[in-house]
mmCIF file of C-alpha atoms and ligand atoms in Angstrom:
data_model
loop_
_atom_site.group_PDB
_atom_site.id
_atom_site.type_symbol
_atom_site.label_atom_id
_atom_site.label_comp_id
_atom_site.label_asym_id
_atom_site.label_seq_id
_atom_site.Cartn_x
_atom_site.Cartn_y
_atom_site.Cartn_z
ATOM 1 C CA MET A 1 -0.139 -0.094 -0.259
ATOM 2 C CA GLY A 2 1.935 3.600 -1.093
ATOM 3 C CA LYS A 3 1.383 6.029 1.166
ATOM 4 C CA GLU A 4 -2.005 7.904 1.051
ATOM 5 C CA ARG A 5 -2.097 11.239 -0.721
ATOM 6 C CA PHE A 6 -1.906 14.609 1.750
ATOM 7 C CA VAL A 7 -4.680 16.505 0.837
ATOM 8 C CA SER A 8 -5.433 20.228 2.459
ATOM 9 C CA TYR A 9 -5.791 23.943 2.011
ATOM 10 C CA GLY A 10 -7.297 26.728 3.975
ATOM 11 C CA LYS A 11 -7.044 30.172 4.663
ATOM 12 C CA GLY A 12 -4.267 32.385 6.650
ATOM 13 C CA ASP A 13 -4.058 35.766 7.833
ATOM 14 C CA VAL A 14 -7.917 35.651 9.115
ATOM 15 C CA PHE A 15 -7.585 38.351 11.953
ATOM 16 C CA ALA A 16 -10.290 38.502 14.112
ATOM 17 C CA TYR A 17 -10.628 41.114 16.963
ATOM 18 C CA ARG A 18 -13.066 40.927 19.972
ATOM 19 C CA THR A 19 -13.732 43.446 22.886
ATOM 20 C CA PHE A 20 -14.657 42.295 26.085
ATOM 21 C CA LEU A 21 -14.097 38.964 26.206
ATOM 22 C CA LYS A 22 -13.622 36.930 29.318
ATOM 23 C CA PRO A 23 -10.650 38.361 31.209
ATOM 24 C CA LEU A 24 -8.136 35.722 31.995
ATOM 25 C CA VAL A 25 -7.705 35.925 35.766
ATOM 26 C CA GLY A 26 -6.670 33.245 39.024
ATOM 27 C CA VAL A 27 -3.047 32.255 36.962
ATOM 28 C CA LYS A 28 0.052 31.165 39.056
ATOM 29 C CA GLN A 29 2.192 33.678 40.521
ATOM 30 C CA ILE A 30 5.934 33.398 39.771
ATOM 31 C CA PRO A 31 8.954 35.109 41.495
ATOM 32 C CA GLU A 32 10.401 36.329 37.932
ATOM 33 C CA SER A 33 7.353 38.377 36.792
ATOM 34 C CA HIS A 34 4.956 41.017 38.034
ATOM 35 C CA PHE A 35 2.341 39.468 35.372
ATOM 36 C CA THR A 36 -1.033 38.561 36.910
ATOM 37 C CA GLU A 37 -3.748 38.338 34.384
ATOM 38 C CA ARG A 38 -5.487 39.576 30.960
ATOM 39 C CA SER A 39 -7.993 41.996 30.660
ATOM 40 C CA ASN A 40 -8.443 40.791 27.060
ATOM 41 C CA ILE A 41 -10.668 43.982 26.446
ATOM 42 C CA VAL A 42 -9.155 43.739 23.631
ATOM 43 C CA PHE A 43 -8.143 40.146 22.141
ATOM 44 C CA GLY A 44 -6.583 39.632 19.229
ATOM 45 C CA VAL A 45 -5.630 37.036 16.538
ATOM 46 C CA ASN A 46 -4.650 36.085 13.632
ATOM 47 C CA VAL A 47 -5.612 32.694 12.005
ATOM 48 C CA LYS A 48 -4.537 30.186 9.946
ATOM 49 C CA VAL A 49 -6.290 27.539 9.085
ATOM 50 C CA GLU A 50 -6.131 24.346 6.962
ATOM 51 C CA VAL A 51 -8.176 21.283 6.510
ATOM 52 C CA GLY A 52 -7.345 17.577 5.413
ATOM 53 C CA GLY A 53 -9.550 14.367 4.234
ATOM 54 C CA LYS A 54 -9.663 12.130 1.451
ATOM 55 C CA LYS A 55 -12.775 12.973 0.381
ATOM 56 C CA LEU A 56 -11.396 16.630 -1.142
ATOM 57 C CA LEU A 57 -9.335 14.926 -3.722
ATOM 58 C CA PRO A 58 -11.761 15.077 -6.403
ATOM 59 C CA SER A 59 -11.695 19.144 -5.842
ATOM 60 C CA PHE A 60 -8.237 18.586 -6.761
ATOM 61 C CA THR A 61 -8.545 15.810 -9.759
ATOM 62 C CA GLU A 62 -11.859 16.251 -10.880
ATOM 63 C CA GLY A 63 -12.712 20.057 -10.200
ATOM 64 C CA ASP A 64 -15.296 18.863 -8.129
ATOM 65 C CA ASN A 65 -16.316 21.467 -6.042
ATOM 66 C CA ARG A 66 -19.292 20.081 -4.124
ATOM 67 C CA LEU A 67 -17.255 18.974 -1.034
ATOM 68 C CA VAL A 68 -15.352 21.946 -1.287
ATOM 69 C CA VAL A 69 -16.220 24.674 1.664
ATOM 70 C CA ALA A 70 -14.999 27.884 0.361
ATOM 71 C CA THR A 71 -11.522 29.259 2.196
ATOM 72 C CA ASP A 72 -13.988 32.331 2.503
ATOM 73 C CA SER A 73 -16.180 30.652 4.527
ATOM 74 C CA MET A 74 -13.501 29.422 6.607
ATOM 75 C CA LYS A 75 -12.852 33.082 7.358
ATOM 76 C CA ASN A 76 -15.927 33.805 8.170
ATOM 77 C CA PHE A 77 -16.366 30.788 10.507
ATOM 78 C CA ILE A 78 -13.711 31.446 12.052
ATOM 79 C CA GLN A 79 -14.662 35.599 12.786
ATOM 80 C CA ARG A 80 -18.427 34.515 14.277
ATOM 81 C CA HIS A 81 -16.713 31.937 16.453
ATOM 82 C CA LEU A 82 -14.673 34.448 18.172
ATOM 83 C CA GLY A 83 -18.498 35.929 18.968
ATOM 84 C CA SER A 84 -19.404 32.268 20.176
ATOM 85 C CA TYR A 85 -16.251 32.195 21.982
ATOM 86 C CA GLN A 86 -16.801 31.578 26.493
ATOM 87 C CA GLY A 87 -13.074 31.194 26.870
ATOM 88 C CA SER A 88 -10.284 33.734 28.018
ATOM 89 C CA THR A 89 -7.260 32.261 25.366
ATOM 90 C CA ILE A 90 -5.985 31.791 22.016
ATOM 91 C CA GLU A 91 -5.281 28.003 22.747
ATOM 92 C CA GLY A 92 -8.951 27.799 23.617
ATOM 93 C CA PHE A 93 -10.683 29.926 20.810
ATOM 94 C CA ILE A 94 -8.564 27.468 18.256
ATOM 95 C CA GLN A 95 -9.504 24.122 20.031
ATOM 96 C CA TYR A 96 -12.808 25.413 19.956
ATOM 97 C CA VAL A 97 -13.295 26.470 16.581
ATOM 98 C CA GLY A 98 -11.593 22.971 15.404
ATOM 99 C CA GLU A 99 -14.163 20.989 17.232
ATOM 100 C CA GLU A 100 -17.075 23.097 15.745
ATOM 101 C CA PHE A 101 -15.505 22.540 12.178
ATOM 102 C CA LEU A 102 -15.399 19.272 12.072
ATOM 103 C CA LYS A 103 -18.599 18.887 13.603
ATOM 104 C CA LYS A 104 -20.344 21.149 10.965
ATOM 105 C CA TYR A 105 -18.489 19.401 7.998
ATOM 106 C CA GLU A 106 -18.434 15.836 8.373
ATOM 107 C CA HIS A 107 -16.707 14.844 5.202
ATOM 108 C CA VAL A 108 -13.598 16.793 6.753
ATOM 109 C CA ASP A 109 -11.293 14.829 8.539
ATOM 110 C CA THR A 110 -8.466 17.013 10.017
ATOM 111 C CA ILE A 111 -7.696 20.368 10.816
ATOM 112 C CA LYS A 112 -5.457 22.050 11.915
ATOM 113 C CA LEU A 113 -4.799 25.809 13.055
ATOM 114 C CA ILE A 114 -2.635 28.529 13.954
ATOM 115 C CA GLY A 115 -3.529 31.363 16.200
ATOM 116 C CA GLU A 116 -1.163 34.635 16.477
ATOM 117 C CA GLU A 117 -1.964 37.224 19.078
ATOM 118 C CA VAL A 118 -2.328 40.297 17.097
ATOM 119 C CA PRO A 119 -0.880 42.192 20.491
ATOM 120 C CA PHE A 120 -2.125 45.623 21.903
ATOM 121 C CA GLU A 121 -0.217 47.242 25.430
ATOM 122 C CA THR A 122 -2.095 49.114 28.263
ATOM 123 C CA SER A 123 -1.688 53.055 27.667
ATOM 124 C CA THR A 124 -1.262 55.656 31.102
ATOM 125 C CA ARG A 125 -4.358 58.023 30.921
ATOM 126 C CA LEU A 126 -4.296 60.711 34.256
ATOM 127 C CA SER A 127 -6.588 60.407 37.100
ATOM 128 C CA VAL A 128 -7.078 62.215 39.696
ATOM 129 C CA ASN A 129 -5.110 59.954 41.668
ATOM 130 C CA GLY A 130 -2.635 60.435 39.348
ATOM 131 C CA LEU A 131 -1.276 58.065 36.459
ATOM 132 C CA VAL A 132 -3.567 55.327 36.275
ATOM 133 C CA GLU A 133 -3.790 52.497 33.230
ATOM 134 C CA SER A 134 -6.863 53.538 31.026
ATOM 135 C CA ASP A 135 -9.576 50.361 29.972
ATOM 136 C CA VAL A 136 -10.327 52.005 26.609
ATOM 137 C CA VAL A 137 -7.257 53.124 25.299
ATOM 138 C CA PHE A 138 -4.518 50.652 23.927
ATOM 139 C CA LYS A 139 -1.197 50.685 22.468
ATOM 140 C CA HIS A 140 -0.533 48.089 19.452
ATOM 141 C CA SER A 141 2.560 46.545 20.005
ATOM 142 C CA ARG A 142 4.947 45.181 17.462
ATOM 143 C CA ASN A 143 6.588 43.414 19.820
ATOM 144 C CA GLU A 144 6.743 39.839 20.772
ATOM 145 C CA LYS A 145 3.592 37.627 20.622
ATOM 146 C CA ALA A 146 2.151 35.012 21.811
ATOM 147 C CA VAL A 147 1.193 31.718 19.342
ATOM 148 C CA ALA A 148 -0.638 28.636 19.401
ATOM 149 C CA GLN A 149 -0.913 25.675 17.345
ATOM 150 C CA ILE A 150 -3.597 22.444 17.531
ATOM 151 C CA GLU A 151 -4.017 19.616 15.139
ATOM 152 C CA MET A 152 -7.411 17.656 15.210
ATOM 153 C CA VAL A 153 -8.495 14.696 13.566
ATOM 154 C CA ARG A 154 -11.749 12.752 13.170
ATOM 155 C CA THR A 155 -11.901 9.220 14.828
ATOM 156 C CA GLN A 156 -14.602 6.480 14.907
ATOM 157 C CA SER A 157 -15.340 7.783 18.309
ATOM 158 C CA GLY A 158 -15.257 11.635 17.765
ATOM 159 C CA VAL A 159 -12.331 13.946 17.398
ATOM 160 C CA GLU A 160 -8.922 13.398 18.722
ATOM 161 C CA VAL A 161 -6.094 16.090 19.029
ATOM 162 C CA VAL A 162 -2.985 14.605 18.106
ATOM 163 C CA GLU A 163 -1.224 18.037 18.670
ATOM 164 C CA GLN A 164 -1.030 20.748 20.774
ATOM 165 C CA ASN A 165 1.382 23.415 21.306
ATOM 166 C CA SER A 166 1.765 27.060 22.786
ATOM 167 C CA GLY A 167 4.548 29.624 22.829
ATOM 168 C CA ILE A 168 6.014 33.256 22.118
ATOM 169 C CA LEU A 169 7.295 34.695 18.944
ATOM 170 C CA ASP A 170 10.310 37.245 18.137
ATOM 171 C CA LEU A 171 11.063 38.076 21.817
ATOM 172 C CA GLN A 172 14.377 40.214 21.108
ATOM 173 C CA LEU A 173 16.408 40.855 23.968
ATOM 174 C CA ILE A 174 20.066 42.597 24.368
ATOM 175 C CA LYS A 175 21.944 42.289 27.362
ATOM 176 C CA VAL A 176 24.486 44.925 27.401
ATOM 177 C CA ARG A 177 27.390 43.083 29.588
ATOM 178 C CA GLY A 178 27.866 40.094 31.281
ATOM 179 C CA ASN A 179 28.202 37.801 28.178
ATOM 180 C CA SER A 180 31.321 35.876 26.713
ATOM 181 C CA PHE A 181 32.222 33.583 24.321
ATOM 182 C CA ILE A 182 34.920 31.671 24.402
ATOM 183 C CA GLY A 183 37.080 28.284 24.342
ATOM 184 C CA PHE A 184 35.808 27.756 20.941
ATOM 185 C CA ILE A 185 37.491 24.957 18.502
ATOM 186 C CA ARG A 186 40.349 27.944 16.801
ATOM 187 C CA ASP A 187 41.691 26.369 13.699
ATOM 188 C CA GLU A 188 42.636 27.370 10.283
ATOM 189 C CA TYR A 189 38.719 28.550 9.710
ATOM 190 C CA THR A 190 38.877 29.985 12.269
ATOM 191 C CA THR A 191 39.015 34.547 12.556
ATOM 192 C CA LEU A 192 36.216 35.085 15.282
ATOM 193 C CA PRO A 193 38.250 36.451 18.634
ATOM 194 C CA GLU A 194 37.437 35.618 21.836
ATOM 195 C CA ASP A 195 34.970 37.715 23.861
ATOM 196 C CA ASN A 196 34.747 38.049 27.323
ATOM 197 C CA ASN A 197 32.079 41.170 27.041
ATOM 198 C CA ARG A 198 29.949 41.532 24.050
ATOM 199 C CA PRO A 199 26.525 42.720 23.659
ATOM 200 C CA LEU A 200 24.470 39.858 23.026
ATOM 201 C CA PHE A 201 21.143 40.492 21.199
ATOM 202 C CA ILE A 202 19.338 37.512 20.713
ATOM 203 C CA TYR A 203 16.196 36.960 19.095
ATOM 204 C CA LEU A 204 13.886 34.020 20.895
ATOM 205 C CA ASN A 205 11.325 31.734 19.539
ATOM 206 C CA ILE A 206 10.125 29.808 22.495
ATOM 207 C CA GLY A 207 7.454 27.156 22.723
ATOM 208 C CA TRP A 208 6.112 24.519 25.398
ATOM 209 C CA GLU A 209 3.803 21.239 25.231
ATOM 210 C CA TYR A 210 2.071 20.318 28.177
ATOM 211 C CA GLU A 211 1.715 16.586 29.662
ATOM 212 C CA ASP A 212 -2.379 17.154 29.765
ATOM 213 C CA LEU A 213 -4.232 19.127 26.802
ATOM 214 C CA GLU A 214 -7.367 19.958 29.217
ATOM 215 C CA ASN A 215 -4.483 22.545 30.690
ATOM 216 C CA SER A 216 -3.602 23.656 27.829
ATOM 217 C CA THR A 217 -7.080 26.102 27.175
ATOM 218 C CA GLY A 218 -7.016 27.909 30.259
ATOM 219 C CA VAL A 219 -10.354 26.925 31.487
ATOM 220 C CA VAL A 220 -8.183 25.990 35.237
ATOM 221 C CA PRO A 221 -6.688 29.379 34.973
ATOM 222 C CA ASN A 222 -3.944 28.339 37.746
ATOM 223 C CA LEU A 223 -2.743 25.689 35.397
ATOM 224 C CA TYR A 224 -2.407 27.379 32.405
ATOM 225 C CA VAL A 225 1.136 28.893 31.362
ATOM 226 C CA CYS A 226 1.228 32.331 30.500
ATOM 227 C CA ALA A 227 3.523 33.915 27.491
ATOM 228 C CA GLU A 228 3.810 37.185 29.534
ATOM 229 C CA GLN A 229 4.882 34.825 32.545
ATOM 230 C CA VAL A 230 7.526 32.975 30.417
ATOM 231 C CA LYS A 231 9.109 35.989 28.870
ATOM 232 C CA ASP A 232 9.726 37.402 32.098
ATOM 233 C CA ILE A 233 11.822 34.330 32.976
ATOM 234 C CA ALA A 234 13.875 34.417 29.800
ATOM 235 C CA SER A 235 14.826 37.930 31.012
ATOM 236 C CA SER A 236 15.304 37.347 34.279
ATOM 237 C CA VAL A 237 17.589 34.037 33.691
ATOM 238 C CA PHE A 238 19.671 35.990 31.095
ATOM 239 C CA HIS A 239 19.989 38.814 33.228
ATOM 240 C CA GLU A 240 21.195 36.556 36.106
ATOM 241 C CA LEU A 241 23.571 34.361 34.182
ATOM 242 C CA GLU A 242 26.887 35.295 33.299
ATOM 243 C CA THR A 243 26.133 33.867 29.733
ATOM 244 C CA PRO A 244 28.899 31.641 28.082
ATOM 245 C CA SER A 245 26.717 31.527 24.981
ATOM 246 C CA ILE A 246 23.065 31.301 23.689
ATOM 247 C CA GLN A 247 23.512 27.386 23.968
ATOM 248 C CA TYR A 248 23.497 27.147 27.658
ATOM 249 C CA LEU A 249 20.975 30.235 28.563
ATOM 250 C CA ILE A 250 18.592 28.593 26.341
ATOM 251 C CA TYR A 251 18.865 25.494 28.525
ATOM 252 C CA LEU A 252 18.943 27.218 31.425
ATOM 253 C CA ILE A 253 15.759 29.459 30.397
ATOM 254 C CA GLY A 254 14.247 25.615 29.571
ATOM 255 C CA CYS A 255 14.834 24.351 32.842
ATOM 256 C CA ARG A 256 13.569 27.346 34.864
ATOM 257 C CA VAL A 257 10.009 27.437 32.906
ATOM 258 C CA LEU A 258 9.759 23.970 33.829
ATOM 259 C CA GLU A 259 10.587 24.241 37.214
ATOM 260 C CA ARG A 260 7.994 27.179 37.252
ATOM 261 C CA PHE A 261 5.408 25.274 35.959
ATOM 262 C CA PRO A 262 5.821 21.256 36.351
ATOM 263 C CA GLN A 263 2.278 20.953 34.162
ATOM 264 C CA LEU A 264 4.702 21.362 31.196
ATOM 265 C CA LYS A 265 6.301 18.380 29.659
ATOM 266 C CA GLU A 266 8.968 20.329 27.033
ATOM 267 C CA VAL A 267 10.444 23.455 26.328
ATOM 268 C CA ASN A 268 11.740 24.421 22.910
ATOM 269 C CA PHE A 269 13.789 27.153 21.101
ATOM 270 C CA GLN A 270 14.873 28.213 18.154
ATOM 271 C CA SER A 271 17.518 31.174 18.774
ATOM 272 C CA GLN A 272 19.203 33.760 16.510
ATOM 273 C CA ASN A 273 22.568 35.758 17.268
ATOM 274 C CA HIS A 274 22.464 39.172 16.692
ATOM 275 C CA THR A 275 24.966 39.866 18.637
ATOM 276 C CA TRP A 276 26.145 43.798 17.275
ATOM 277 C CA ASP A 277 28.971 44.813 15.857
ATOM 278 C CA SER A 278 31.590 47.102 17.708
ATOM 279 C CA VAL A 279 32.292 50.789 16.286
ATOM 280 C CA VAL A 280 33.755 52.959 19.384
ATOM 281 C CA GLU A 281 35.443 50.897 21.467
ATOM 282 C CA ASP A 282 36.532 53.408 23.628
ATOM 283 C CA ILE A 283 34.788 56.399 25.089
ATOM 284 C CA PRO A 284 36.552 58.855 27.641
ATOM 285 C CA ASN A 285 34.816 57.996 31.117
ATOM 286 C CA SER A 286 32.121 55.886 30.165
ATOM 287 C CA GLU A 287 31.538 52.237 29.879
ATOM 288 C CA GLY A 288 29.762 52.761 27.069
ATOM 289 C CA LYS A 289 30.598 52.219 23.377
ATOM 290 C CA VAL A 290 29.037 52.456 20.061
ATOM 291 C CA TYR A 291 27.780 49.179 18.261
ATOM 292 C CA THR A 292 26.032 49.032 14.831
ATOM 293 C CA GLU A 293 23.403 46.061 13.244
ATOM 294 C CA PRO A 294 26.103 42.367 12.720
ATOM 295 C CA ARG A 295 26.880 41.953 9.272
ATOM 296 C CA PRO A 296 25.033 38.846 7.819
ATOM 297 C CA PRO A 297 24.810 36.328 8.042
ATOM 298 C CA TYR A 298 23.272 35.356 11.333
ATOM 299 C CA GLY A 299 23.856 31.876 13.911
ATOM 300 C CA PHE A 300 20.732 30.057 15.151
ATOM 301 C CA GLN A 301 20.348 27.097 18.031
ATOM 302 C CA ARG A 302 17.053 24.855 17.780
ATOM 303 C CA PHE A 303 16.834 22.953 21.375
ATOM 304 C CA SER A 304 14.373 21.341 23.314
ATOM 305 C CA VAL A 305 13.997 20.951 27.486
ATOM 306 C CA THR A 306 12.372 17.706 28.991
ATOM 307 C CA LYS A 307 11.724 17.520 32.732
ATOM 308 C CA GLU A 308 14.422 15.246 32.405
ATOM 309 C CA ASP A 309 17.110 17.730 31.748
ATOM 310 C CA LEU A 310 15.289 19.439 34.259
ATOM 311 C CA GLN A 311 16.044 17.073 37.408
ATOM 312 C CA GLN A 312 19.618 16.925 36.320
ATOM 313 C CA ASN A 313 20.008 20.394 35.866
ATOM 314 C CA LYS A 314 18.484 20.712 39.510
ATOM 315 C CA GLU A 315 21.216 17.805 40.733
ATOM 316 C CA TYR A 316 23.849 19.727 39.137
ATOM 317 C CA ALA A 317 22.059 23.248 40.762
ATOM 318 C CA ASP A 318 22.572 21.654 44.387
ATOM 319 C CA THR A 319 25.650 20.628 44.400
ATOM 320 C CA ASN A 320 27.084 23.713 43.154
ATOM 321 C CA ASN A 321 24.645 25.863 44.896
ATOM 322 C CA LEU A 322 23.481 27.673 42.006
ATOM 323 C CA PHE A 323 20.271 29.900 41.863
ATOM 324 C CA LYS A 324 20.023 30.700 45.944
HETATM 325 O O1 URC B 401 26.423 32.208 21.947
HETATM 326 C C1 URC B 401 27.107 31.952 20.974
HETATM 327 N N1 URC B 401 27.323 30.354 20.472
HETATM 328 C C2 URC B 401 27.647 29.923 19.090
HETATM 329 O O2 URC B 401 27.432 28.822 18.820
HETATM 330 C C3 URC B 401 28.106 30.959 18.231
HETATM 331 N N2 URC B 401 28.900 30.885 17.173
HETATM 332 C C4 URC B 401 29.593 32.199 16.727
HETATM 333 O O3 URC B 401 30.339 32.647 15.903
HETATM 334 N N3 URC B 401 29.150 32.934 17.934
HETATM 335 C C5 URC B 401 28.679 32.113 19.202
HETATM 336 N N4 URC B 401 27.731 32.613 19.977
#
């Protein structure tokens, strides 16, 4: 038997904004973060949907559109379901859309949804008590954003989730001192000098997977992992560590995330090195320097950290008195 042919189609950049979605309150507090809740006064999401199934084959091979749900209708389906969604998270929303879509269109066997946050930050306003957060004006943010993905298949008994993950995209952090990169292989190809004090600028995508799928939706807020908190863990660990490399930094960030959130089974990383190039090394009476953008190309790392890593790292930390 040959491999079954892969058939799918869908819609990208389905933007949907909901005002006054149910707030996410009651999340666990962690020492690395001030974050307490998401007001969800503005909830923005950019969804990509992809559906598949054997019955869609004739639409490709015969031009038979009888079982084609127009991708335009998929867009409407997603947007209208944001109006009826009762929860508070992107994960919960895309799971709801997936379940309802497979219920509505019985000839569709699989659905994959990616939801990227369209982030809005709070802004301040002047009140009689001084500066306070506005509850009506928000600032469109071009910084990092939360993301979630779910993949579901129809089975004989119902619908099964075959993959779920959450994450944060495009987190960009600069640490101005306390970073080295030394001790790497020096041979006939090496031109990079050893550096005891580099301005380390990193781009991070961080993903995480739950032990138990149920916890990913935020229905039990205390067991939901907020991207805002993972971001704060990343910057906190970056601050604490005299970084010998990005490789070791992301490993320790992963261990800390797993320590704070035992409901996760894995944390994974895609990092990029965008360390600035030096232009002015010595400024009189100043610790400062002048830098510019690095020349291409850029370096990158991919790594996943699991519970076993956390255990090993704990033993190491205990014997070396780290994180005290
Ligand atoms: O943190 C780093 N890891 C590397 O593997 C590497 N390679 C390189 O040229 N610079 C860096 N920095």
